[in-house]
GROMACS .gro file of C-alpha atoms in nm:
model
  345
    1UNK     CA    1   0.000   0.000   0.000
    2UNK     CA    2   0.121   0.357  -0.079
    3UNK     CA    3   0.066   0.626   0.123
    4UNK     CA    4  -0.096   0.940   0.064
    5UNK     CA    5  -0.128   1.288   0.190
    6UNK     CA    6  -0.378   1.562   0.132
    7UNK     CA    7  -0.244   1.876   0.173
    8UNK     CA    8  -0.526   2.174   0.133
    9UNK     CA    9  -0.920   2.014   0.219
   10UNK     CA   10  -1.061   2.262   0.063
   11UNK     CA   11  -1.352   2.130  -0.214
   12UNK     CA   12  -1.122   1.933  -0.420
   13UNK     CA   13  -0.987   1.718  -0.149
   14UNK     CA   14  -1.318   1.529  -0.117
   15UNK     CA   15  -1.232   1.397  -0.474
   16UNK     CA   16  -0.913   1.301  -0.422
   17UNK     CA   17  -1.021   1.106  -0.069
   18UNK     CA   18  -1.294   0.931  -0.245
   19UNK     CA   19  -1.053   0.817  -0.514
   20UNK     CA   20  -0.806   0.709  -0.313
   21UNK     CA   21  -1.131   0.463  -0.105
   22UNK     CA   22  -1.160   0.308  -0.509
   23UNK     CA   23  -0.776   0.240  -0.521
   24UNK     CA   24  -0.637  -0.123  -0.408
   25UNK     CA   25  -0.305   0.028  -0.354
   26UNK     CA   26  -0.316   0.321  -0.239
   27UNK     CA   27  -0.446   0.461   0.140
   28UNK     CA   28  -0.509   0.792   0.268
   29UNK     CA   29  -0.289   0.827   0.549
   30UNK     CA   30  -0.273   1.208   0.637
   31UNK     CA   31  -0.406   1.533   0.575
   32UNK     CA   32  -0.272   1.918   0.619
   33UNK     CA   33  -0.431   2.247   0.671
   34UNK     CA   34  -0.340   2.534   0.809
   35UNK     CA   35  -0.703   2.569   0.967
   36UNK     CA   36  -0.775   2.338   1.200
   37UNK     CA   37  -1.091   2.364   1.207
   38UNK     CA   38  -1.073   2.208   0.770
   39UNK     CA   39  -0.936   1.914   0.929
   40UNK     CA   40  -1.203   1.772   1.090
   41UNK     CA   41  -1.396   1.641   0.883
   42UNK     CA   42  -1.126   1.408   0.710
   43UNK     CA   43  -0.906   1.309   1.017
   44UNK     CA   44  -0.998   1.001   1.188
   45UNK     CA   45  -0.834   0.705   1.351
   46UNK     CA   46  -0.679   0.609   1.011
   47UNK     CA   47  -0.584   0.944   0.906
   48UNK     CA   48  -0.375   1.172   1.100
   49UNK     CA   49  -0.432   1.572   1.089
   50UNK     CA   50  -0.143   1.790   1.069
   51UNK     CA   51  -0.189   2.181   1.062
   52UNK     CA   52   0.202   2.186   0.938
   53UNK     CA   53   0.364   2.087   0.630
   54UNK     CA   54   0.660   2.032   0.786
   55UNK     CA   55   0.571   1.782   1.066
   56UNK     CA   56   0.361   1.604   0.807
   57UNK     CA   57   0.676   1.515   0.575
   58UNK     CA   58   0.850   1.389   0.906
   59UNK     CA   59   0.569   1.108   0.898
   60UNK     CA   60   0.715   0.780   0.767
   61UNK     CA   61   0.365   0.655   0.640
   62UNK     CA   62   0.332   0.955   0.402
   63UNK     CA   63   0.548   0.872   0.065
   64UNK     CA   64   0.314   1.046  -0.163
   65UNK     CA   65   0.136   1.456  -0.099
   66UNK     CA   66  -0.108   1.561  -0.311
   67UNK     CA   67  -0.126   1.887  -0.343
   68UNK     CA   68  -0.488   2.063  -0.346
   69UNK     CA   69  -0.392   2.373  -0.248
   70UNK     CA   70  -0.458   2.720  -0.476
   71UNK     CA   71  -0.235   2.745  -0.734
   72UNK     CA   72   0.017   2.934  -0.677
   73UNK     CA   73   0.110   2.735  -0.375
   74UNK     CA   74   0.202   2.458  -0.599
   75UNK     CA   75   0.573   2.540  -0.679
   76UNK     CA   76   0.667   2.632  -0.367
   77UNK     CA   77   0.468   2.285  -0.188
   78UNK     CA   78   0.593   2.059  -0.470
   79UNK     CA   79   0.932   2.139  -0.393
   80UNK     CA   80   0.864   2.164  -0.020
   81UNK     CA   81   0.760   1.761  -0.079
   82UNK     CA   82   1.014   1.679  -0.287
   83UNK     CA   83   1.319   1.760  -0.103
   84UNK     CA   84   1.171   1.557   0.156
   85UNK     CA   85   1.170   1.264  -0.044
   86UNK     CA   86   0.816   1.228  -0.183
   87UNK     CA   87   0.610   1.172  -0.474
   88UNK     CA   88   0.403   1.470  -0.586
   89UNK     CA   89   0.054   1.449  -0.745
   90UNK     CA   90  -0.069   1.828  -0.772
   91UNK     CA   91  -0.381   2.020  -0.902
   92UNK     CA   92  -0.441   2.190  -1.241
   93UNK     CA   93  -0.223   2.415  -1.317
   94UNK     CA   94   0.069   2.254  -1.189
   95UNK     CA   95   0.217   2.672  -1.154
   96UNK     CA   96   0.150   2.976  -1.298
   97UNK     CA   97   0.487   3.038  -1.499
   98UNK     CA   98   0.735   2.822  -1.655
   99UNK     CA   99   1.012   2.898  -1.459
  100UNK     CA  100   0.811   2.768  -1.102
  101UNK     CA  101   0.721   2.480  -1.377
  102UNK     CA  102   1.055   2.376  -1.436
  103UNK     CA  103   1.201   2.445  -1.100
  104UNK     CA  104   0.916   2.164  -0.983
  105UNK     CA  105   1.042   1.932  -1.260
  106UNK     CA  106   1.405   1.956  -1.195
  107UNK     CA  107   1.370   1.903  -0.825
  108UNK     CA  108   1.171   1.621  -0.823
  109UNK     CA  109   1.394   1.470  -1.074
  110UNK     CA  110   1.690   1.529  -0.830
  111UNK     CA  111   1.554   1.393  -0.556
  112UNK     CA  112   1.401   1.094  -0.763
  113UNK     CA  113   1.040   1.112  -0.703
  114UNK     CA  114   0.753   1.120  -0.937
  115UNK     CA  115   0.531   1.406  -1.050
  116UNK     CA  116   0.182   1.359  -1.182
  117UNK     CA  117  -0.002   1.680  -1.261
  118UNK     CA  118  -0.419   1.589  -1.236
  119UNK     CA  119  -0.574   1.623  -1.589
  120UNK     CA  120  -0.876   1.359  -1.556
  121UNK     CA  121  -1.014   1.433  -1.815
  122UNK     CA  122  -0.800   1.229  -2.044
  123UNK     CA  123  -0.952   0.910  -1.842
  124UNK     CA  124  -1.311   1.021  -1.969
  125UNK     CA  125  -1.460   0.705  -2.154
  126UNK     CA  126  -1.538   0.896  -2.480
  127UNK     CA  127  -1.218   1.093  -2.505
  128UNK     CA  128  -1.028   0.785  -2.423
  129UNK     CA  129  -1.192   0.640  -2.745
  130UNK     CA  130  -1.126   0.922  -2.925
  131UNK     CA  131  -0.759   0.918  -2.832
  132UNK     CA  132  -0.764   0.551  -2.947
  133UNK     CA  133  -0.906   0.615  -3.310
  134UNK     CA  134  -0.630   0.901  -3.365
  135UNK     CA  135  -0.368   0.633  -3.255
  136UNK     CA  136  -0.521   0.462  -3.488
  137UNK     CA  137  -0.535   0.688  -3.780
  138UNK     CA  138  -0.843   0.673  -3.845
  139UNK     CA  139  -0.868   1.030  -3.903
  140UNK     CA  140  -0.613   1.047  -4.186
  141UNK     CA  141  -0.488   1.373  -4.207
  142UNK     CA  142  -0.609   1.637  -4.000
  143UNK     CA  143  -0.796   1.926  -4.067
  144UNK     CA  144  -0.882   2.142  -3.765
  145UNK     CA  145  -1.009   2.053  -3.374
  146UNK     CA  146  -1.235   2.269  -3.177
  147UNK     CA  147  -1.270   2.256  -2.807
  148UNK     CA  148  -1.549   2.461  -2.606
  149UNK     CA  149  -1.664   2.535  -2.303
  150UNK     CA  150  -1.937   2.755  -2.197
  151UNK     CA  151  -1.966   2.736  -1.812
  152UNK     CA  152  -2.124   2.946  -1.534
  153UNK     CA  153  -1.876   3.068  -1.247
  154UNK     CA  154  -2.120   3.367  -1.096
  155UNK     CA  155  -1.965   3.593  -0.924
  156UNK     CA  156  -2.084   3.439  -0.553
  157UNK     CA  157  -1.830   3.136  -0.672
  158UNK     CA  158  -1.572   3.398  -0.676
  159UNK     CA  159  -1.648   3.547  -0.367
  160UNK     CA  160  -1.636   3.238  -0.178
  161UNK     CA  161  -1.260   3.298  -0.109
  162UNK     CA  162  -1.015   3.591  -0.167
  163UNK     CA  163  -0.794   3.409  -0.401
  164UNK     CA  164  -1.042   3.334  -0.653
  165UNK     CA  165  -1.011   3.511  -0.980
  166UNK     CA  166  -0.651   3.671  -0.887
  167UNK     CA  167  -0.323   3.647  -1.132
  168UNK     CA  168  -0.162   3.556  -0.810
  169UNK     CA  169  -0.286   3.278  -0.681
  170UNK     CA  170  -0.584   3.162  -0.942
  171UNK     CA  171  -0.595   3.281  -1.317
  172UNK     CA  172  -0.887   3.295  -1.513
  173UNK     CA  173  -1.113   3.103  -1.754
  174UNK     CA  174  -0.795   2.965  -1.980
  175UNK     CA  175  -0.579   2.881  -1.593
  176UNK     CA  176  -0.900   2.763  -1.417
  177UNK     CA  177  -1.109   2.605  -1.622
  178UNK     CA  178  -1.001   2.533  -1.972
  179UNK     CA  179  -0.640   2.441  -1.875
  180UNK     CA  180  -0.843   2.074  -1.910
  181UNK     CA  181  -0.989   2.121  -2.259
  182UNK     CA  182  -0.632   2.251  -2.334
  183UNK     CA  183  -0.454   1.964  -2.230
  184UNK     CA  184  -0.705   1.746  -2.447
  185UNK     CA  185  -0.606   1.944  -2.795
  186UNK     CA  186  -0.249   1.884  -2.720
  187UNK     CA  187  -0.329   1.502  -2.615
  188UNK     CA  188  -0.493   1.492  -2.966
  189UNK     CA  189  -0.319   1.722  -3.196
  190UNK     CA  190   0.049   1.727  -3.085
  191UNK     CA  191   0.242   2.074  -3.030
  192UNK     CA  192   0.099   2.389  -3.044
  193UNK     CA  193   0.328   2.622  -3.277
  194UNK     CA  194   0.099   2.954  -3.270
  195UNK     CA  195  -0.151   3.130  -3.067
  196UNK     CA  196  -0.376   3.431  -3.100
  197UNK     CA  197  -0.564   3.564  -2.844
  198UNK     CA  198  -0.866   3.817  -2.739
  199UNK     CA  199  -0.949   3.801  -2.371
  200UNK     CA  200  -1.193   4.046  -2.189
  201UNK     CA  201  -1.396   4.041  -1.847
  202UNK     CA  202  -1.674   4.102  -1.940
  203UNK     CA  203  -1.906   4.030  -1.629
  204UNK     CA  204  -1.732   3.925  -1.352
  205UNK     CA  205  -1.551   4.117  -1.084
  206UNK     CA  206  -1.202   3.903  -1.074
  207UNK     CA  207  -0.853   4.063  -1.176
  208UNK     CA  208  -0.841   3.786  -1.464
  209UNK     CA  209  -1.004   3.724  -1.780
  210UNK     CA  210  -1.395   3.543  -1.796
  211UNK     CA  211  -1.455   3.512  -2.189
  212UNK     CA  212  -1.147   3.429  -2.400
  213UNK     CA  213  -1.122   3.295  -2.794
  214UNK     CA  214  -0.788   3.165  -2.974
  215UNK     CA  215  -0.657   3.039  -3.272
  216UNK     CA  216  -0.425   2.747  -3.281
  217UNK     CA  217  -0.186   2.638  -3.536
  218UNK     CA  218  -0.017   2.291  -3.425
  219UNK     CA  219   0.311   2.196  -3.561
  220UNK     CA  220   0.172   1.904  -3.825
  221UNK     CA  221  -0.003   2.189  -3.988
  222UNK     CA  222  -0.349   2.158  -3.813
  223UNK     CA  223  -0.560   2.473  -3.684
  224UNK     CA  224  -0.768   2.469  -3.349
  225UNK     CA  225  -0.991   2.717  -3.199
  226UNK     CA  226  -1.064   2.730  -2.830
  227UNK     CA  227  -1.400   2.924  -2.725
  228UNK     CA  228  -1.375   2.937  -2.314
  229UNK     CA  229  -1.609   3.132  -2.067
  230UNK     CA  230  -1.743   3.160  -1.713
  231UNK     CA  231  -2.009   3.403  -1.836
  232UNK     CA  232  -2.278   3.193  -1.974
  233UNK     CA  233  -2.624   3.246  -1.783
  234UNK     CA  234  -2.775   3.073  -1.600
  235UNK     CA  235  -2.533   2.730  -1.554
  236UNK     CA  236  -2.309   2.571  -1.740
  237UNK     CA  237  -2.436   2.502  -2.080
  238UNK     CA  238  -2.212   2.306  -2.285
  239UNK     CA  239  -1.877   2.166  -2.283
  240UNK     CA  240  -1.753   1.970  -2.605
  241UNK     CA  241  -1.420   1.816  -2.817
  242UNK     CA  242  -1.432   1.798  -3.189
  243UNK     CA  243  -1.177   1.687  -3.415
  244UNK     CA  244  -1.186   1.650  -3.773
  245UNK     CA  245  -0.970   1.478  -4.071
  246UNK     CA  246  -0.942   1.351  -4.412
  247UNK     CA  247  -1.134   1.017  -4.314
  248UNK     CA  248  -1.308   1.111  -3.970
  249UNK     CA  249  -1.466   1.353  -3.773
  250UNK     CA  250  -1.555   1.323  -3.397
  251UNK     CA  251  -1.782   1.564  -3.195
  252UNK     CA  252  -1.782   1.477  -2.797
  253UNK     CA  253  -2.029   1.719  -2.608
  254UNK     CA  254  -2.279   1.785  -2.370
  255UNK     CA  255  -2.284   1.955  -2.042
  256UNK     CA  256  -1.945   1.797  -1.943
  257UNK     CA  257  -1.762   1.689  -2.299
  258UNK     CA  258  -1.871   1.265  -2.200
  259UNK     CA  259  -2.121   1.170  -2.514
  260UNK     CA  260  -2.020   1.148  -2.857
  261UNK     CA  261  -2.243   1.357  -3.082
  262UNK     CA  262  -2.120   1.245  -3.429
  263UNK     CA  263  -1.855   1.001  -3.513
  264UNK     CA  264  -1.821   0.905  -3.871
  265UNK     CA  265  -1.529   0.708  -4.019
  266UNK     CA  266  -1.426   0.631  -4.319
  267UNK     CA  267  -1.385   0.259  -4.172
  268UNK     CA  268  -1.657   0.210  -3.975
  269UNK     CA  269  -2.028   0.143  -4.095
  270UNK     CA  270  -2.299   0.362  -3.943
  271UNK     CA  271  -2.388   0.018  -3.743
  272UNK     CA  272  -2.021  -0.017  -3.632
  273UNK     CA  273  -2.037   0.346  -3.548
  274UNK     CA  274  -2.362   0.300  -3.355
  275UNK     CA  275  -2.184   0.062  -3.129
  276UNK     CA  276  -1.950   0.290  -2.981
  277UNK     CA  277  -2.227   0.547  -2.914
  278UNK     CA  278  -2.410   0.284  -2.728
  279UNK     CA  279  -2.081   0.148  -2.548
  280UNK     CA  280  -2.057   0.530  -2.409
  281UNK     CA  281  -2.411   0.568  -2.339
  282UNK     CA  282  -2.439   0.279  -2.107
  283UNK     CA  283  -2.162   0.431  -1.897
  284UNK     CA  284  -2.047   0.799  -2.001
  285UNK     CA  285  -1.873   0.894  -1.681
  286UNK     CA  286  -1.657   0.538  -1.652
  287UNK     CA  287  -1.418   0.520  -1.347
  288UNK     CA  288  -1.339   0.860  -1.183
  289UNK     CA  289  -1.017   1.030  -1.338
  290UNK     CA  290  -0.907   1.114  -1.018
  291UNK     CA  291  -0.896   0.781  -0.916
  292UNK     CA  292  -0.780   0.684  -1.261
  293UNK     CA  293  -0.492   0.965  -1.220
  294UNK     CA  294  -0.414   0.789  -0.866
  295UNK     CA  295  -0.422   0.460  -1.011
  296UNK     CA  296  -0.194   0.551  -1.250
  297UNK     CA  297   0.059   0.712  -1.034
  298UNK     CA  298   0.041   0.420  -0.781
  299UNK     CA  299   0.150   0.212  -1.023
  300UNK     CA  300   0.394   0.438  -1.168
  301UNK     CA  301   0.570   0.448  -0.850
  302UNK     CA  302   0.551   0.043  -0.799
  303UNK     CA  303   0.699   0.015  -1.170
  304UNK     CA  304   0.946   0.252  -1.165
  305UNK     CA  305   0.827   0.442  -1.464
  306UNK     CA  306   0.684   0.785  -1.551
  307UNK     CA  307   0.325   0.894  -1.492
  308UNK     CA  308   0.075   0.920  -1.784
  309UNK     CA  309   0.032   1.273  -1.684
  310UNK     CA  310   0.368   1.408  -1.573
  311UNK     CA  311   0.530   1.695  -1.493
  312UNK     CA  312   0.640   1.775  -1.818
  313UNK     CA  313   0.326   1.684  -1.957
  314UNK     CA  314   0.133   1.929  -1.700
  315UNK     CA  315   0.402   2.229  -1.834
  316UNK     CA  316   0.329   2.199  -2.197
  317UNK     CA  317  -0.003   2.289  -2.125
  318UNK     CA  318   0.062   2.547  -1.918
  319UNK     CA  319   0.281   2.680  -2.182
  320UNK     CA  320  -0.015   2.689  -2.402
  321UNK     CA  321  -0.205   2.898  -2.141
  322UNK     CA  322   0.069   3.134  -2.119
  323UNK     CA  323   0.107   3.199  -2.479
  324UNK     CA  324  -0.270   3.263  -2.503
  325UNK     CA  325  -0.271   3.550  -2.222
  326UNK     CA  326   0.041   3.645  -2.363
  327UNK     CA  327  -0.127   3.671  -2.717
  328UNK     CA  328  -0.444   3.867  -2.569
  329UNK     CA  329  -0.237   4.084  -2.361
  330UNK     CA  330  -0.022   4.248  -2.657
  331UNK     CA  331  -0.269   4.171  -2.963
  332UNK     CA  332   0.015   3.968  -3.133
  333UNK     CA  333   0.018   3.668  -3.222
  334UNK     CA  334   0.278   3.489  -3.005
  335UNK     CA  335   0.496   3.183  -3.109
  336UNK     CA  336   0.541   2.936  -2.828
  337UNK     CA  337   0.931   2.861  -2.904
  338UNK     CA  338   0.974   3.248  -2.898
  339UNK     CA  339   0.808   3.183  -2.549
  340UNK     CA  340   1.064   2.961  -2.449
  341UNK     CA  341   1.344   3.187  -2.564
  342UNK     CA  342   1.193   3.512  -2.333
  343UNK     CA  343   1.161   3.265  -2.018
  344UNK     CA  344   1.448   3.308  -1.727
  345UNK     CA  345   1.554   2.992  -1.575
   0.00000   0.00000   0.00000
């Protein structure tokens, strides 16, 4: 059994508790908080409560912390963890700049523990499948992708805590929420080349952006477009993936991107098609992607090997999200190698 840590219990620590109940190998066997009073409800005779970081990396039992914190505690936790000798699994976005990014990286590949930066989404039963066709090739050569999301985040969600919303400690829309749909175009298309950008806040009272559109170019040639907002009234309206090629096209959509919505091949009959509509319907949700993501880095620990979603993984994306503000921020369009270049180690 490997044992994890919680550090933050704030919302997203229930997930990350009830994944790690699903997982064989793996046992919650701490949790950290500065206020005690956050604690409670997930310390019990199993599961010690710390209110300091420190004492909580003195505890042999703890070989894994997962970090749950807001984000721009991550660089300076991850490292915190690592120089003590233990595996990292931390929140979307693993840091807010590249060089906290790679200072993360490069510690916990001195020390020799793993980093696994939570994108769950990739463990979604229909993306998964979707993944699997453009291994495949199914698609032939590809034309364009389109991800979307059109959430709700009212400005009450905001107000829930003073760190929502800032550049500090949060981001906006492309950090906090579509960092996921992101992470899916360059699961699907490869490496971004080119971004450009128009960002506005339009109607909610945070320091960071709540509507934002792009244009992709990837480096094999394809285009993307990412539509992302917090602004749509009243909730969340749609969330969807599409891809399309030469031979295919894919649509994945609904509230939360989990049912396929067209999926034509040039290989597949409309019947064989029809069976991997139904396969999704019958279970659309599948095994959590937290617990998927802790599965995975269980294992990747137990194996010696790297984590689906690892550290360097978690920074290309972040890159992306980067060159995007970067993009709406000047009104150029911004190359991401040029990125790279302007970045100080």
């Amino acid at each position: 059994m490997i044992g994890y840590a919680i550090v933050g219990c704030g919302h997203i620590a229930k997930k990350h508790v009830a994944a790690l109940q699903a997982v064989k190998d793996a046992k919650l066997v701490a949790v950290c908080d500065t206020d005690p009073v956050r604690l409670e409800d997930f310390v019990n005779d199993e599961v010690k409560g710390y209110t300091s970081l420190d004492e909580l990396l003195k505890d042999p039992q703890v070989e894994v912390v997962s970090i749950c914190t807001p984000t721009g505690l991550h660089p300076k936790l991850t490292i915190q963890a690592a120089e003590a000798g233990k595996h990292v699994l931390v929140e979307k976005p693993m840091a807010l700049s590249l060089e906290d990014a790679d200072q993360m990286i490069d510690v916990c590949e001195k020390n020799h523990v793993k980093l696994a930066v939570v994108h769950p989404n990739r463990f979604r039963p229909a993306i998964a499948m979707m993944h699997k066709r453009l291994e495949e090739g199914a698609f032939g050569k590809l034309s364009h992708a389109n991800a979307t999301v059109r959430w709700n985040r009212n400005q009450a969600y905001y107000d829930q805590a003073a760190w929502r919303g800032t550049k500090a400690m949060d981001g906006g829309v492309l950090m906090n929420q579509a960092i996921h749909n992101m992470d899916l175009l360059l699961w699907m298309m490869g490496e971004a080349e080119e971004v450009s950008t128009y960002s506005a806040t339009r109607l909610r009272n945070i320091e960071t952006e709540d509507v934002s559109v792009s244009v992709i170019r990837f480096k094999n040639g394809a285009l993307g477009v990412l539509e992302a907002a917090v602004t749509l009234y009243p909730r969340n309206l749609e969330e969807s993936l599409s891809i399309f090629g030469e031979q295919g096209t894919a649509i994945i959509g609904g509230p939360t991107a989990n049912w396929i919505k067209e999926w034509k091949f040039a290989d597949l009959s409309e019947q064989e098609a029809a069976v991997y509509k139904e396969q999704i319907e019958a279970d659309p949700f599948g095994v959590s992607g937290h617990q998927c993501m802790i599965e995975d880095l269980t294992e990747a620990i137990q194996e010696n090997r790297t984590p689906l979603v690892s550290g360097v993984e978690g920074r290309e994306v972040l890159k992306l999200v980067l060159a995007c503000q970067r993009s709406a921020d000047t009104g150029n369009r911004i190359k991401l190698e040029e990125l790279e270049k302007n970045i100080t180690i």
